[in-house]
CSV table of N, CA and C and ligand atoms in Angstrom, one decimal:
chain,number,residue,atom,x,y,z
A,1,UNK,N,-46.1,-60.6,-47.9
A,1,UNK,CA,-45.3,-59.9,-47.0
A,1,UNK,C,-45.1,-60.6,-45.7
A,2,UNK,N,-46.3,-60.9,-45.1
A,2,UNK,CA,-46.3,-61.6,-43.8
A,2,UNK,C,-45.6,-63.0,-44.0
A,3,UNK,N,-45.9,-63.6,-45.1
A,3,UNK,CA,-45.4,-64.9,-45.3
A,3,UNK,C,-43.8,-64.9,-45.4
A,4,UNK,N,-43.4,-63.8,-46.1
A,4,UNK,CA,-42.0,-63.6,-46.3
A,4,UNK,C,-41.3,-63.4,-44.9
A,5,UNK,N,-42.0,-62.6,-44.1
A,5,UNK,CA,-41.5,-62.3,-42.8
A,5,UNK,C,-41.4,-63.5,-41.9
A,6,UNK,N,-42.5,-64.3,-42.0
A,6,UNK,CA,-42.4,-65.5,-41.1
A,6,UNK,C,-41.4,-66.5,-41.6
A,7,UNK,N,-41.2,-66.6,-42.9
A,7,UNK,CA,-40.1,-67.5,-43.4
A,7,UNK,C,-38.8,-67.0,-42.9
A,8,UNK,N,-38.6,-65.7,-43.0
A,8,UNK,CA,-37.3,-65.2,-42.5
A,8,UNK,C,-37.1,-65.4,-41.0
A,9,UNK,N,-38.2,-65.3,-40.3
A,9,UNK,CA,-38.2,-65.5,-38.9
A,9,UNK,C,-37.9,-66.9,-38.5
A,10,UNK,N,-38.5,-67.8,-39.3
A,10,UNK,CA,-38.3,-69.3,-39.0
A,10,UNK,C,-36.8,-69.6,-39.3
A,11,UNK,N,-36.2,-69.0,-40.3
A,11,UNK,CA,-34.8,-69.3,-40.7
A,11,UNK,C,-33.9,-68.7,-39.6
A,12,UNK,N,-34.3,-67.5,-39.1
A,12,UNK,CA,-33.5,-66.9,-38.0
A,12,UNK,C,-33.5,-67.8,-36.8
A,13,UNK,N,-34.7,-68.3,-36.5
A,13,UNK,CA,-34.9,-69.1,-35.3
A,13,UNK,C,-34.1,-70.4,-35.4
A,14,UNK,N,-34.2,-71.0,-36.6
A,14,UNK,CA,-33.4,-72.3,-36.9
A,14,UNK,C,-31.9,-72.0,-36.7
A,15,UNK,N,-31.5,-70.9,-37.2
A,15,UNK,CA,-30.1,-70.5,-37.1
A,15,UNK,C,-29.7,-70.3,-35.7
A,16,UNK,N,-30.5,-69.6,-34.9
A,16,UNK,CA,-30.1,-69.4,-33.5
A,16,UNK,C,-30.2,-70.7,-32.7
A,17,UNK,N,-31.2,-71.5,-33.0
A,17,UNK,CA,-31.4,-72.7,-32.2
A,17,UNK,C,-30.3,-73.7,-32.5
A,18,UNK,N,-29.9,-73.8,-33.7
A,18,UNK,CA,-28.8,-74.7,-34.1
A,18,UNK,C,-27.4,-74.1,-33.9
A,19,UNK,N,-27.4,-72.8,-33.5
A,19,UNK,CA,-26.1,-72.2,-33.3
A,19,UNK,C,-25.3,-72.1,-34.6
A,20,UNK,N,-25.9,-71.9,-35.7
A,20,UNK,CA,-25.2,-71.9,-37.0
A,20,UNK,C,-24.6,-70.6,-37.4
A,21,UNK,N,-24.9,-69.5,-36.7
A,21,UNK,CA,-24.3,-68.3,-37.1
A,21,UNK,C,-22.8,-68.2,-36.7
A,22,UNK,N,-22.1,-67.1,-37.1
A,22,UNK,CA,-20.7,-67.1,-36.8
A,22,UNK,C,-20.3,-66.9,-35.4
A,23,UNK,N,-21.1,-66.2,-34.6
A,23,UNK,CA,-20.7,-66.0,-33.2
A,23,UNK,C,-21.1,-67.1,-32.3
A,24,UNK,N,-22.2,-67.7,-32.4
A,24,UNK,CA,-22.6,-68.8,-31.5
A,24,UNK,C,-22.4,-70.1,-32.1
A,25,UNK,N,-21.7,-71.0,-31.4
A,25,UNK,CA,-21.5,-72.3,-31.8
A,25,UNK,C,-22.6,-73.2,-31.2
A,26,UNK,N,-22.7,-74.4,-31.7
A,26,UNK,CA,-23.8,-75.3,-31.1
A,26,UNK,C,-23.5,-75.5,-29.6
A,27,UNK,N,-22.3,-75.5,-29.3
A,27,UNK,CA,-21.9,-75.7,-27.8
A,27,UNK,C,-22.4,-74.5,-27.0
A,28,UNK,N,-22.3,-73.3,-27.5
A,28,UNK,CA,-22.8,-72.1,-26.8
A,28,UNK,C,-24.3,-72.2,-26.6
A,29,UNK,N,-25.0,-72.6,-27.7
A,29,UNK,CA,-26.4,-72.7,-27.6
A,29,UNK,C,-26.8,-73.7,-26.6
A,30,UNK,N,-26.1,-74.8,-26.5
A,30,UNK,CA,-26.4,-75.9,-25.5
A,30,UNK,C,-26.2,-75.4,-24.1
A,31,UNK,N,-25.1,-74.6,-23.9
A,31,UNK,CA,-24.8,-74.1,-22.6
A,31,UNK,C,-25.9,-73.1,-22.2
A,32,UNK,N,-26.2,-72.2,-23.2
A,32,UNK,CA,-27.2,-71.2,-22.9
A,32,UNK,C,-28.6,-71.8,-22.5
A,33,UNK,N,-28.9,-72.9,-23.2
A,33,UNK,CA,-30.1,-73.6,-22.9
A,33,UNK,C,-30.1,-74.2,-21.5
A,34,UNK,N,-29.0,-74.8,-21.2
A,34,UNK,CA,-28.8,-75.5,-19.9
A,34,UNK,C,-29.0,-74.4,-18.7
A,35,UNK,N,-28.4,-73.3,-19.0
A,35,UNK,CA,-28.5,-72.2,-17.9
A,35,UNK,C,-29.9,-71.7,-17.8
A,36,UNK,N,-30.6,-71.5,-19.0
A,36,UNK,CA,-32.0,-71.0,-18.9
A,36,UNK,C,-32.9,-72.0,-18.2
A,37,UNK,N,-32.6,-73.3,-18.6
A,37,UNK,CA,-33.4,-74.4,-17.9
A,37,UNK,C,-33.2,-74.4,-16.4
A,38,UNK,N,-31.9,-74.3,-16.0
A,38,UNK,CA,-31.6,-74.3,-14.6
A,38,UNK,C,-32.3,-73.1,-13.9
A,39,UNK,N,-32.2,-71.9,-14.5
A,39,UNK,CA,-32.9,-70.8,-13.8
A,39,UNK,C,-34.4,-70.9,-13.7
A,40,UNK,N,-35.0,-71.5,-14.8
A,40,UNK,CA,-36.4,-71.7,-14.8
A,40,UNK,C,-36.8,-72.7,-13.6
A,41,UNK,N,-36.1,-73.7,-13.5
A,41,UNK,CA,-36.4,-74.7,-12.4
A,41,UNK,C,-36.2,-74.1,-11.1
A,42,UNK,N,-35.1,-73.3,-10.9
A,42,UNK,CA,-34.8,-72.6,-9.6
A,42,UNK,C,-35.9,-71.6,-9.3
A,43,UNK,N,-36.5,-71.0,-10.4
A,43,UNK,CA,-37.6,-70.1,-10.1
A,43,UNK,C,-38.8,-70.9,-9.6
A,44,UNK,N,-39.1,-72.1,-10.1
A,44,UNK,CA,-40.2,-72.8,-9.5
A,44,UNK,C,-39.9,-73.2,-8.1
A,45,UNK,N,-38.6,-73.5,-7.8
A,45,UNK,CA,-38.3,-73.8,-6.4
A,45,UNK,C,-38.6,-72.5,-5.5
A,46,UNK,N,-38.2,-71.4,-6.0
A,46,UNK,CA,-38.4,-70.1,-5.3
A,46,UNK,C,-39.9,-69.9,-5.2
A,47,UNK,N,-40.7,-70.2,-6.2
A,47,UNK,CA,-42.1,-70.0,-6.2
A,47,UNK,C,-42.8,-70.9,-5.1
A,48,UNK,N,-42.3,-72.2,-5.1
A,48,UNK,CA,-42.9,-73.1,-4.1
A,48,UNK,C,-42.5,-72.6,-2.7
A,49,UNK,N,-41.3,-72.1,-2.6
A,49,UNK,CA,-40.9,-71.7,-1.2
A,49,UNK,C,-41.8,-70.5,-0.8
A,50,UNK,N,-42.0,-69.6,-1.7
A,50,UNK,CA,-42.9,-68.5,-1.4
A,50,UNK,C,-44.3,-68.9,-1.0
A,51,UNK,N,-44.8,-69.9,-1.7
A,51,UNK,CA,-46.1,-70.4,-1.4
A,51,UNK,C,-46.2,-71.1,-0.1
A,52,UNK,N,-45.1,-71.9,0.2
A,52,UNK,CA,-45.1,-72.6,1.5
A,52,UNK,C,-45.1,-71.6,2.7
A,53,UNK,N,-44.2,-70.6,2.5
A,53,UNK,CA,-44.1,-69.6,3.6
A,53,UNK,C,-45.5,-68.9,3.7
A,54,UNK,N,-46.1,-68.6,2.6
A,54,UNK,CA,-47.4,-67.8,2.6
A,54,UNK,C,-48.4,-68.6,3.3
A,55,UNK,N,-48.5,-69.9,3.1
A,55,UNK,CA,-49.5,-70.7,3.7
A,55,UNK,C,-49.2,-70.8,5.2
A,56,UNK,N,-48.0,-71.0,5.6
A,56,UNK,CA,-47.6,-71.1,7.0
A,56,UNK,C,-47.9,-69.8,7.7
A,57,UNK,N,-47.8,-68.7,7.0
A,57,UNK,CA,-48.1,-67.4,7.6
A,57,UNK,C,-49.6,-67.1,7.6
A,58,UNK,N,-50.4,-68.0,7.1
A,58,UNK,CA,-51.8,-67.8,7.1
A,58,UNK,C,-52.6,-67.5,5.9
A,59,UNK,N,-51.8,-67.3,4.8
A,59,UNK,CA,-52.5,-67.0,3.5
A,59,UNK,C,-52.8,-68.3,2.8
A,60,UNK,N,-53.7,-68.2,1.7
A,60,UNK,CA,-54.0,-69.4,1.0
A,60,UNK,C,-54.8,-70.4,1.8
A,61,UNK,N,-54.8,-71.7,1.3
A,61,UNK,CA,-55.5,-72.7,1.9
A,61,UNK,C,-54.5,-73.8,2.5
A,62,UNK,N,-54.6,-74.0,3.8
A,62,UNK,CA,-53.8,-74.9,4.5
A,62,UNK,C,-53.7,-76.3,3.8
A,63,UNK,N,-54.9,-76.6,3.2
A,63,UNK,CA,-55.0,-78.0,2.6
A,63,UNK,C,-54.0,-78.1,1.3
A,64,UNK,N,-53.6,-77.0,0.8
A,64,UNK,CA,-52.7,-77.0,-0.4
A,64,UNK,C,-51.2,-77.0,0.0
A,65,UNK,N,-50.9,-77.0,1.3
A,65,UNK,CA,-49.5,-77.0,1.7
A,65,UNK,C,-48.8,-78.2,1.1
A,66,UNK,N,-49.4,-79.4,1.2
A,66,UNK,CA,-48.7,-80.6,0.7
A,66,UNK,C,-48.5,-80.6,-0.8
A,67,UNK,N,-49.3,-79.8,-1.5
A,67,UNK,CA,-49.1,-79.6,-3.0
A,67,UNK,C,-47.7,-79.0,-3.2
A,68,UNK,N,-47.5,-77.9,-2.5
A,68,UNK,CA,-46.3,-77.2,-2.7
A,68,UNK,C,-45.1,-77.9,-2.1
A,69,UNK,N,-45.2,-78.5,-0.9
A,69,UNK,CA,-44.1,-79.3,-0.4
A,69,UNK,C,-43.8,-80.5,-1.2
A,70,UNK,N,-44.8,-81.1,-1.8
A,70,UNK,CA,-44.6,-82.2,-2.7
A,70,UNK,C,-43.9,-81.8,-4.0
A,71,UNK,N,-44.2,-80.6,-4.5
A,71,UNK,CA,-43.5,-80.1,-5.7
A,71,UNK,C,-42.0,-79.8,-5.3
A,72,UNK,N,-41.9,-79.3,-4.2
A,72,UNK,CA,-40.5,-78.9,-3.7
A,72,UNK,C,-39.7,-80.2,-3.6
A,73,UNK,N,-40.3,-81.3,-2.9
A,73,UNK,CA,-39.6,-82.5,-2.8
A,73,UNK,C,-39.2,-83.1,-4.1
A,74,UNK,N,-40.2,-83.1,-5.0
A,74,UNK,CA,-39.9,-83.7,-6.4
A,74,UNK,C,-38.8,-82.9,-7.1
A,75,UNK,N,-39.0,-81.6,-7.1
A,75,UNK,CA,-38.0,-80.8,-7.8
A,75,UNK,C,-36.6,-80.9,-7.2
A,76,UNK,N,-36.5,-81.1,-5.9
A,76,UNK,CA,-35.2,-81.2,-5.3
A,76,UNK,C,-34.4,-82.4,-5.9
A,77,UNK,N,-35.2,-83.4,-6.4
A,77,UNK,CA,-34.5,-84.6,-6.9
A,77,UNK,C,-33.8,-84.4,-8.3
A,78,UNK,N,-34.1,-83.3,-8.9
A,78,UNK,CA,-33.4,-83.0,-10.2
A,78,UNK,C,-32.4,-81.8,-10.1
A,79,UNK,N,-32.3,-81.3,-8.9
A,79,UNK,CA,-31.4,-80.1,-8.8
A,79,UNK,C,-29.9,-80.5,-9.1
A,80,UNK,N,-29.5,-81.6,-8.8
A,80,UNK,CA,-28.2,-82.1,-9.1
A,80,UNK,C,-27.9,-82.1,-10.6
A,81,UNK,N,-28.9,-82.4,-11.4
A,81,UNK,CA,-28.8,-82.5,-12.8
A,81,UNK,C,-28.8,-81.1,-13.6
A,82,UNK,N,-29.1,-80.1,-12.8
A,82,UNK,CA,-29.2,-78.8,-13.4
A,82,UNK,C,-27.8,-78.1,-13.7
A,83,UNK,N,-26.8,-78.8,-13.4
A,83,UNK,CA,-25.4,-78.2,-13.5
A,83,UNK,C,-24.5,-79.1,-14.4
A,84,UNK,N,-24.9,-79.2,-15.6
A,84,UNK,CA,-24.0,-80.1,-16.5
A,84,UNK,C,-22.6,-79.4,-16.6
A,85,UNK,N,-21.6,-80.2,-16.8
A,85,UNK,CA,-20.3,-79.8,-17.1
A,85,UNK,C,-20.3,-78.7,-18.2
A,86,UNK,N,-19.6,-77.6,-18.0
A,86,UNK,CA,-19.5,-76.5,-19.0
A,86,UNK,C,-20.6,-75.5,-18.9
A,87,UNK,N,-21.5,-75.6,-18.0
A,87,UNK,CA,-22.6,-74.6,-17.9
A,87,UNK,C,-22.2,-73.5,-16.9
A,88,UNK,N,-20.9,-73.2,-16.8
A,88,UNK,CA,-20.5,-72.2,-15.8
A,88,UNK,C,-20.1,-70.9,-16.6
A,89,UNK,N,-20.4,-70.9,-17.9
A,89,UNK,CA,-20.0,-69.7,-18.6
A,89,UNK,C,-21.3,-69.0,-19.1
A,90,UNK,N,-21.4,-67.7,-19.2
A,90,UNK,CA,-22.5,-67.0,-19.7
A,90,UNK,C,-23.3,-66.3,-18.6
A,91,UNK,N,-24.6,-66.2,-18.8
A,91,UNK,CA,-25.5,-65.4,-17.9
A,91,UNK,C,-25.8,-66.3,-16.7
A,92,UNK,N,-24.8,-66.5,-15.9
A,92,UNK,CA,-25.1,-67.4,-14.7
A,92,UNK,C,-24.4,-66.9,-13.5
A,93,UNK,N,-25.0,-67.1,-12.3
A,93,UNK,CA,-24.3,-66.8,-11.1
A,93,UNK,C,-23.8,-68.0,-10.4
A,94,UNK,N,-23.8,-69.2,-11.1
A,94,UNK,CA,-23.3,-70.4,-10.6
A,94,UNK,C,-21.8,-70.3,-10.5
A,95,UNK,N,-21.2,-70.7,-9.4
A,95,UNK,CA,-19.7,-70.5,-9.3
A,95,UNK,C,-19.0,-71.8,-9.8
A,96,UNK,N,-17.8,-71.6,-10.3
A,96,UNK,CA,-17.0,-72.7,-10.8
A,96,UNK,C,-16.7,-73.8,-9.8
A,97,UNK,N,-16.8,-73.4,-8.5
A,97,UNK,CA,-16.5,-74.4,-7.4
A,97,UNK,C,-17.5,-75.6,-7.5
A,98,UNK,N,-18.6,-75.4,-8.1
A,98,UNK,CA,-19.6,-76.4,-8.3
A,98,UNK,C,-19.0,-77.6,-9.0
A,99,UNK,N,-18.2,-77.3,-10.0
A,99,UNK,CA,-17.6,-78.3,-10.8
A,99,UNK,C,-16.2,-78.7,-10.3
A,100,UNK,N,-15.6,-77.8,-9.5
A,100,UNK,CA,-14.3,-78.1,-8.9
A,100,UNK,C,-14.4,-79.0,-7.7
A,101,UNK,N,-15.5,-78.9,-7.0
A,101,UNK,CA,-15.7,-79.7,-5.8
A,101,UNK,C,-17.0,-80.4,-5.8
A,102,UNK,N,-17.1,-81.4,-6.8
A,102,UNK,CA,-18.4,-82.0,-7.0
A,102,UNK,C,-19.0,-82.7,-5.8
A,103,UNK,N,-18.1,-83.3,-4.9
A,103,UNK,CA,-18.5,-84.0,-3.7
A,103,UNK,C,-19.2,-83.0,-2.7
A,104,UNK,N,-18.6,-81.8,-2.6
A,104,UNK,CA,-19.2,-80.8,-1.7
A,104,UNK,C,-20.5,-80.4,-2.2
A,105,UNK,N,-20.6,-80.2,-3.5
A,105,UNK,CA,-21.8,-79.7,-4.1
A,105,UNK,C,-22.9,-80.8,-4.0
A,106,UNK,N,-22.5,-82.0,-4.2
A,106,UNK,CA,-23.5,-83.1,-4.0
A,106,UNK,C,-24.1,-83.1,-2.6
A,107,UNK,N,-23.2,-82.8,-1.6
A,107,UNK,CA,-23.7,-82.7,-0.2
A,107,UNK,C,-24.8,-81.6,-0.1
A,108,UNK,N,-24.5,-80.5,-0.7
A,108,UNK,CA,-25.5,-79.4,-0.6
A,108,UNK,C,-26.8,-79.7,-1.3
A,109,UNK,N,-26.7,-80.5,-2.4
A,109,UNK,CA,-27.9,-81.0,-3.0
A,109,UNK,C,-28.7,-81.9,-2.1
A,110,UNK,N,-27.9,-82.8,-1.5
A,110,UNK,CA,-28.5,-83.8,-0.6
A,110,UNK,C,-29.2,-83.2,0.6
A,111,UNK,N,-28.6,-82.1,1.1
A,111,UNK,CA,-29.1,-81.4,2.2
A,111,UNK,C,-30.5,-80.8,1.8
A,112,UNK,N,-30.6,-80.3,0.6
A,112,UNK,CA,-31.9,-79.8,0.2
A,112,UNK,C,-32.9,-80.9,0.0
A,113,UNK,N,-32.5,-82.0,-0.6
A,113,UNK,CA,-33.4,-83.2,-0.8
A,113,UNK,C,-33.9,-83.7,0.6
A,114,UNK,N,-33.1,-83.8,1.6
A,114,UNK,CA,-33.5,-84.3,2.9
A,114,UNK,C,-34.5,-83.3,3.5
A,115,UNK,N,-34.1,-82.0,3.4
A,115,UNK,CA,-35.0,-81.0,4.0
A,115,UNK,C,-36.3,-80.9,3.3
A,116,UNK,N,-36.3,-81.0,2.0
A,116,UNK,CA,-37.6,-81.0,1.2
A,116,UNK,C,-38.5,-82.2,1.5
A,117,UNK,N,-37.8,-83.4,1.6
A,117,UNK,CA,-38.6,-84.6,2.0
A,117,UNK,C,-39.1,-84.4,3.4
A,118,UNK,N,-38.3,-83.8,4.3
A,118,UNK,CA,-38.7,-83.5,5.7
A,118,UNK,C,-39.9,-82.7,5.8
A,119,UNK,N,-39.9,-81.6,5.1
A,119,UNK,CA,-41.1,-80.7,5.2
A,119,UNK,C,-42.3,-81.3,4.5
A,120,UNK,N,-42.1,-82.1,3.5
A,120,UNK,CA,-43.2,-82.8,2.9
A,120,UNK,C,-43.9,-83.7,3.8
A,121,UNK,N,-43.1,-84.4,4.6
A,121,UNK,CA,-43.7,-85.4,5.6
A,121,UNK,C,-44.4,-84.5,6.7
A,122,UNK,N,-43.7,-83.5,7.2
A,122,UNK,CA,-44.2,-82.6,8.2
A,122,UNK,C,-45.6,-82.0,7.8
A,123,UNK,N,-45.6,-81.6,6.5
A,123,UNK,CA,-46.8,-80.9,6.0
A,123,UNK,C,-48.0,-81.9,6.0
A,124,UNK,N,-47.7,-83.2,5.7
A,124,UNK,CA,-48.8,-84.2,5.7
A,124,UNK,C,-49.4,-84.4,7.1
A,125,UNK,N,-48.6,-84.2,8.1
A,125,UNK,CA,-49.0,-84.4,9.5
A,125,UNK,C,-50.0,-83.2,9.9
A,126,UNK,N,-49.8,-82.1,9.2
A,126,UNK,CA,-50.6,-80.9,9.5
A,126,UNK,C,-50.3,-80.2,10.9
A,127,UNK,N,-49.2,-80.7,11.5
A,127,UNK,CA,-48.8,-80.2,12.8
A,127,UNK,C,-47.8,-79.1,12.7
A,128,UNK,N,-48.3,-77.9,13.0
A,128,UNK,CA,-47.4,-76.7,12.9
A,128,UNK,C,-46.2,-76.8,13.7
A,129,UNK,N,-46.2,-77.5,14.8
A,129,UNK,CA,-45.1,-77.7,15.7
A,129,UNK,C,-43.9,-78.4,15.0
A,130,UNK,N,-44.2,-79.2,14.0
A,130,UNK,CA,-43.2,-79.9,13.2
A,130,UNK,C,-42.9,-79.2,11.9
A,131,UNK,N,-44.0,-78.5,11.4
A,131,UNK,CA,-43.8,-77.8,10.1
A,131,UNK,C,-42.9,-76.7,10.2
A,132,UNK,N,-43.0,-75.9,11.3
A,132,UNK,CA,-42.1,-74.7,11.5
A,132,UNK,C,-40.6,-75.1,11.4
A,133,UNK,N,-40.2,-76.0,12.3
A,133,UNK,CA,-38.7,-76.3,12.2
A,133,UNK,C,-38.3,-76.9,10.9
A,134,UNK,N,-39.2,-77.7,10.2
A,134,UNK,CA,-38.9,-78.3,8.9
A,134,UNK,C,-38.7,-77.2,7.9
A,135,UNK,N,-39.5,-76.1,8.0
A,135,UNK,CA,-39.3,-75.0,7.1
A,135,UNK,C,-37.9,-74.3,7.4
A,136,UNK,N,-37.6,-74.2,8.6
A,136,UNK,CA,-36.3,-73.7,9.0
A,136,UNK,C,-35.1,-74.4,8.3
A,137,UNK,N,-35.2,-75.8,8.4
A,137,UNK,CA,-34.2,-76.6,7.8
A,137,UNK,C,-34.1,-76.4,6.3
A,138,UNK,N,-35.3,-76.3,5.7
A,138,UNK,CA,-35.4,-76.1,4.2
A,138,UNK,C,-34.7,-74.8,3.8
A,139,UNK,N,-35.0,-73.8,4.6
A,139,UNK,CA,-34.4,-72.5,4.3
A,139,UNK,C,-32.9,-72.5,4.4
A,140,UNK,N,-32.5,-73.2,5.5
A,140,UNK,CA,-31.0,-73.4,5.7
A,140,UNK,C,-30.3,-74.1,4.5
A,141,UNK,N,-31.0,-75.0,3.9
A,141,UNK,CA,-30.4,-75.8,2.8
A,141,UNK,C,-30.3,-74.9,1.5
A,142,UNK,N,-31.2,-73.9,1.3
A,142,UNK,CA,-31.1,-73.0,0.2
A,142,UNK,C,-29.9,-72.1,0.5
A,143,UNK,N,-29.9,-71.6,1.7
A,143,UNK,CA,-28.9,-70.6,2.1
A,143,UNK,C,-27.5,-71.2,2.0
A,144,UNK,N,-27.4,-72.4,2.5
A,144,UNK,CA,-26.1,-73.1,2.5
A,144,UNK,C,-25.5,-73.2,1.1
A,145,UNK,N,-26.4,-73.6,0.1
A,145,UNK,CA,-25.9,-73.8,-1.2
A,145,UNK,C,-25.6,-72.4,-1.9
A,146,UNK,N,-26.5,-71.5,-1.7
A,146,UNK,CA,-26.4,-70.2,-2.3
A,146,UNK,C,-25.1,-69.5,-1.8
A,147,UNK,N,-24.8,-69.7,-0.5
A,147,UNK,CA,-23.6,-69.0,0.0
A,147,UNK,C,-22.3,-69.6,-0.5
A,148,UNK,N,-22.3,-70.9,-0.7
A,148,UNK,CA,-21.1,-71.5,-1.1
A,148,UNK,C,-20.9,-71.7,-2.6
A,149,UNK,N,-22.0,-71.7,-3.3
A,149,UNK,CA,-21.9,-72.1,-4.8
A,149,UNK,C,-22.6,-71.1,-5.7
A,150,UNK,N,-23.0,-69.9,-5.2
A,150,UNK,CA,-23.6,-68.9,-6.0
A,150,UNK,C,-22.9,-67.6,-5.8
A,151,UNK,N,-22.7,-66.9,-6.9
A,151,UNK,CA,-22.1,-65.6,-6.8
A,151,UNK,C,-23.0,-64.6,-6.0
A,152,UNK,N,-22.4,-63.9,-5.1
A,152,UNK,CA,-23.2,-63.0,-4.3
A,152,UNK,C,-23.7,-61.7,-4.9
A,153,UNK,N,-22.8,-61.0,-5.5
A,153,UNK,CA,-23.1,-59.7,-6.0
A,153,UNK,C,-24.2,-59.6,-7.0
A,154,UNK,N,-24.4,-60.7,-7.7
A,154,UNK,CA,-25.5,-60.6,-8.7
A,154,UNK,C,-26.8,-61.2,-8.2
A,155,UNK,N,-26.8,-61.6,-6.9
A,155,UNK,CA,-28.0,-62.2,-6.4
A,155,UNK,C,-29.2,-61.2,-6.5
A,156,UNK,N,-30.3,-61.7,-6.9
A,156,UNK,CA,-31.4,-60.8,-7.1
A,156,UNK,C,-32.2,-60.5,-5.9
A,157,UNK,N,-32.1,-61.4,-4.9
A,157,UNK,CA,-32.8,-61.1,-3.6
A,157,UNK,C,-32.1,-61.7,-2.5
B,1,HEC,C1,-27.3,-77.3,-4.4
B,1,HEC,C2,-27.4,-75.9,-4.6
B,1,HEC,C3,-28.6,-75.1,-4.4
B,1,HEC,C4,-29.7,-75.4,-3.6
B,1,HEC,C5,-29.9,-76.4,-2.6
B,1,HEC,C6,-30.6,-74.3,-3.9
B,1,HEC,N1,-30.2,-73.5,-4.9
B,1,HEC,FE1,-31.2,-71.9,-5.7
B,1,HEC,N2,-29.6,-71.6,-6.9
B,1,HEC,C7,-28.4,-72.3,-6.9
B,1,HEC,C8,-27.5,-71.7,-7.9
B,1,HEC,C9,-26.1,-72.2,-8.2
B,1,HEC,C10,-28.2,-70.7,-8.5
B,1,HEC,C11,-27.7,-69.7,-9.7
B,1,HEC,C12,-28.2,-70.3,-11.0
B,1,HEC,C13,-27.6,-69.6,-12.2
B,1,HEC,O1,-27.4,-68.4,-12.1
B,1,HEC,O2,-27.3,-70.3,-13.2
B,1,HEC,C14,-29.6,-70.6,-7.9
B,1,HEC,C15,-30.6,-69.7,-8.2
B,1,HEC,C16,-31.8,-69.6,-7.5
B,1,HEC,C17,-32.8,-68.6,-7.8
B,1,HEC,C18,-32.7,-67.6,-9.0
B,1,HEC,C19,-33.1,-68.2,-10.3
B,1,HEC,C20,-33.0,-67.2,-11.4
B,1,HEC,O3,-34.0,-66.6,-11.8
B,1,HEC,O4,-31.9,-66.9,-11.8
B,1,HEC,C21,-33.8,-68.8,-7.0
B,1,HEC,C22,-35.1,-68.0,-6.9
B,1,HEC,C23,-33.4,-69.9,-6.1
B,1,HEC,N3,-32.2,-70.3,-6.5
B,1,HEC,C24,-34.2,-70.3,-5.0
B,1,HEC,C25,-33.8,-71.4,-4.2
B,1,HEC,C26,-34.6,-71.8,-3.0
B,1,HEC,C27,-35.9,-71.2,-2.5
B,1,HEC,C28,-33.9,-72.9,-2.5
B,1,HEC,C29,-34.3,-73.8,-1.4
B,1,HEC,C30,-35.6,-74.3,-1.3
B,1,HEC,C31,-32.8,-73.2,-3.4
B,1,HEC,N4,-32.7,-72.2,-4.4
B,1,HEC,C32,-31.8,-74.2,-3.2
B,1,HEC,C33,-28.1,-73.3,-6.1
B,1,HEC,C34,-28.9,-73.9,-5.2
């Protein structure tokens, strides 16, 4: 019974992964995967942001600030790749303007990369007088992209 069930489950999984059923095409599955991946990566960005703010406000261990800023800087380097052509349909709040104005979008990505590199350098100095403004710049870069390239009404926070 269990074996039969797991065989059926494996088949179901294969069908859904390969997009072989009548409703989902392989293309749909690829798009869905790209969107899920993008949201997961964005969640880690959000997580690191929360951790950075937490440490700056006095929680956690100051010595770990560069861990989070380092992750932020590294992750910012793949943000541009999270938006493959065609991933604007489905469970996403990414706006079509991302693909309509790729140069503008690239600038928003670059702004985040520069700000993330900036706070990573600032964090290494340990000097709060430079870390504070660097955090401000990083926050601006999130806001800039979300305001211009992300649907507002479905924003979770
Ligand atoms: C270049 C554009 C861009 C930048 C820069 C950017 N984001 Fe995003 N972010 C997006 C888009 C677009 C979405 C919506 C993704 C979707 O729904 O497919 C998103 C979604 C999110 C989400 C929600 C993920 C989910 O669960 O759906 C979080 C959290 C987030 N971003 C945090 C941040 C933080 C924090 C920063 C700055 C450190 C940042 N983002 C910088 C474009 C950006």
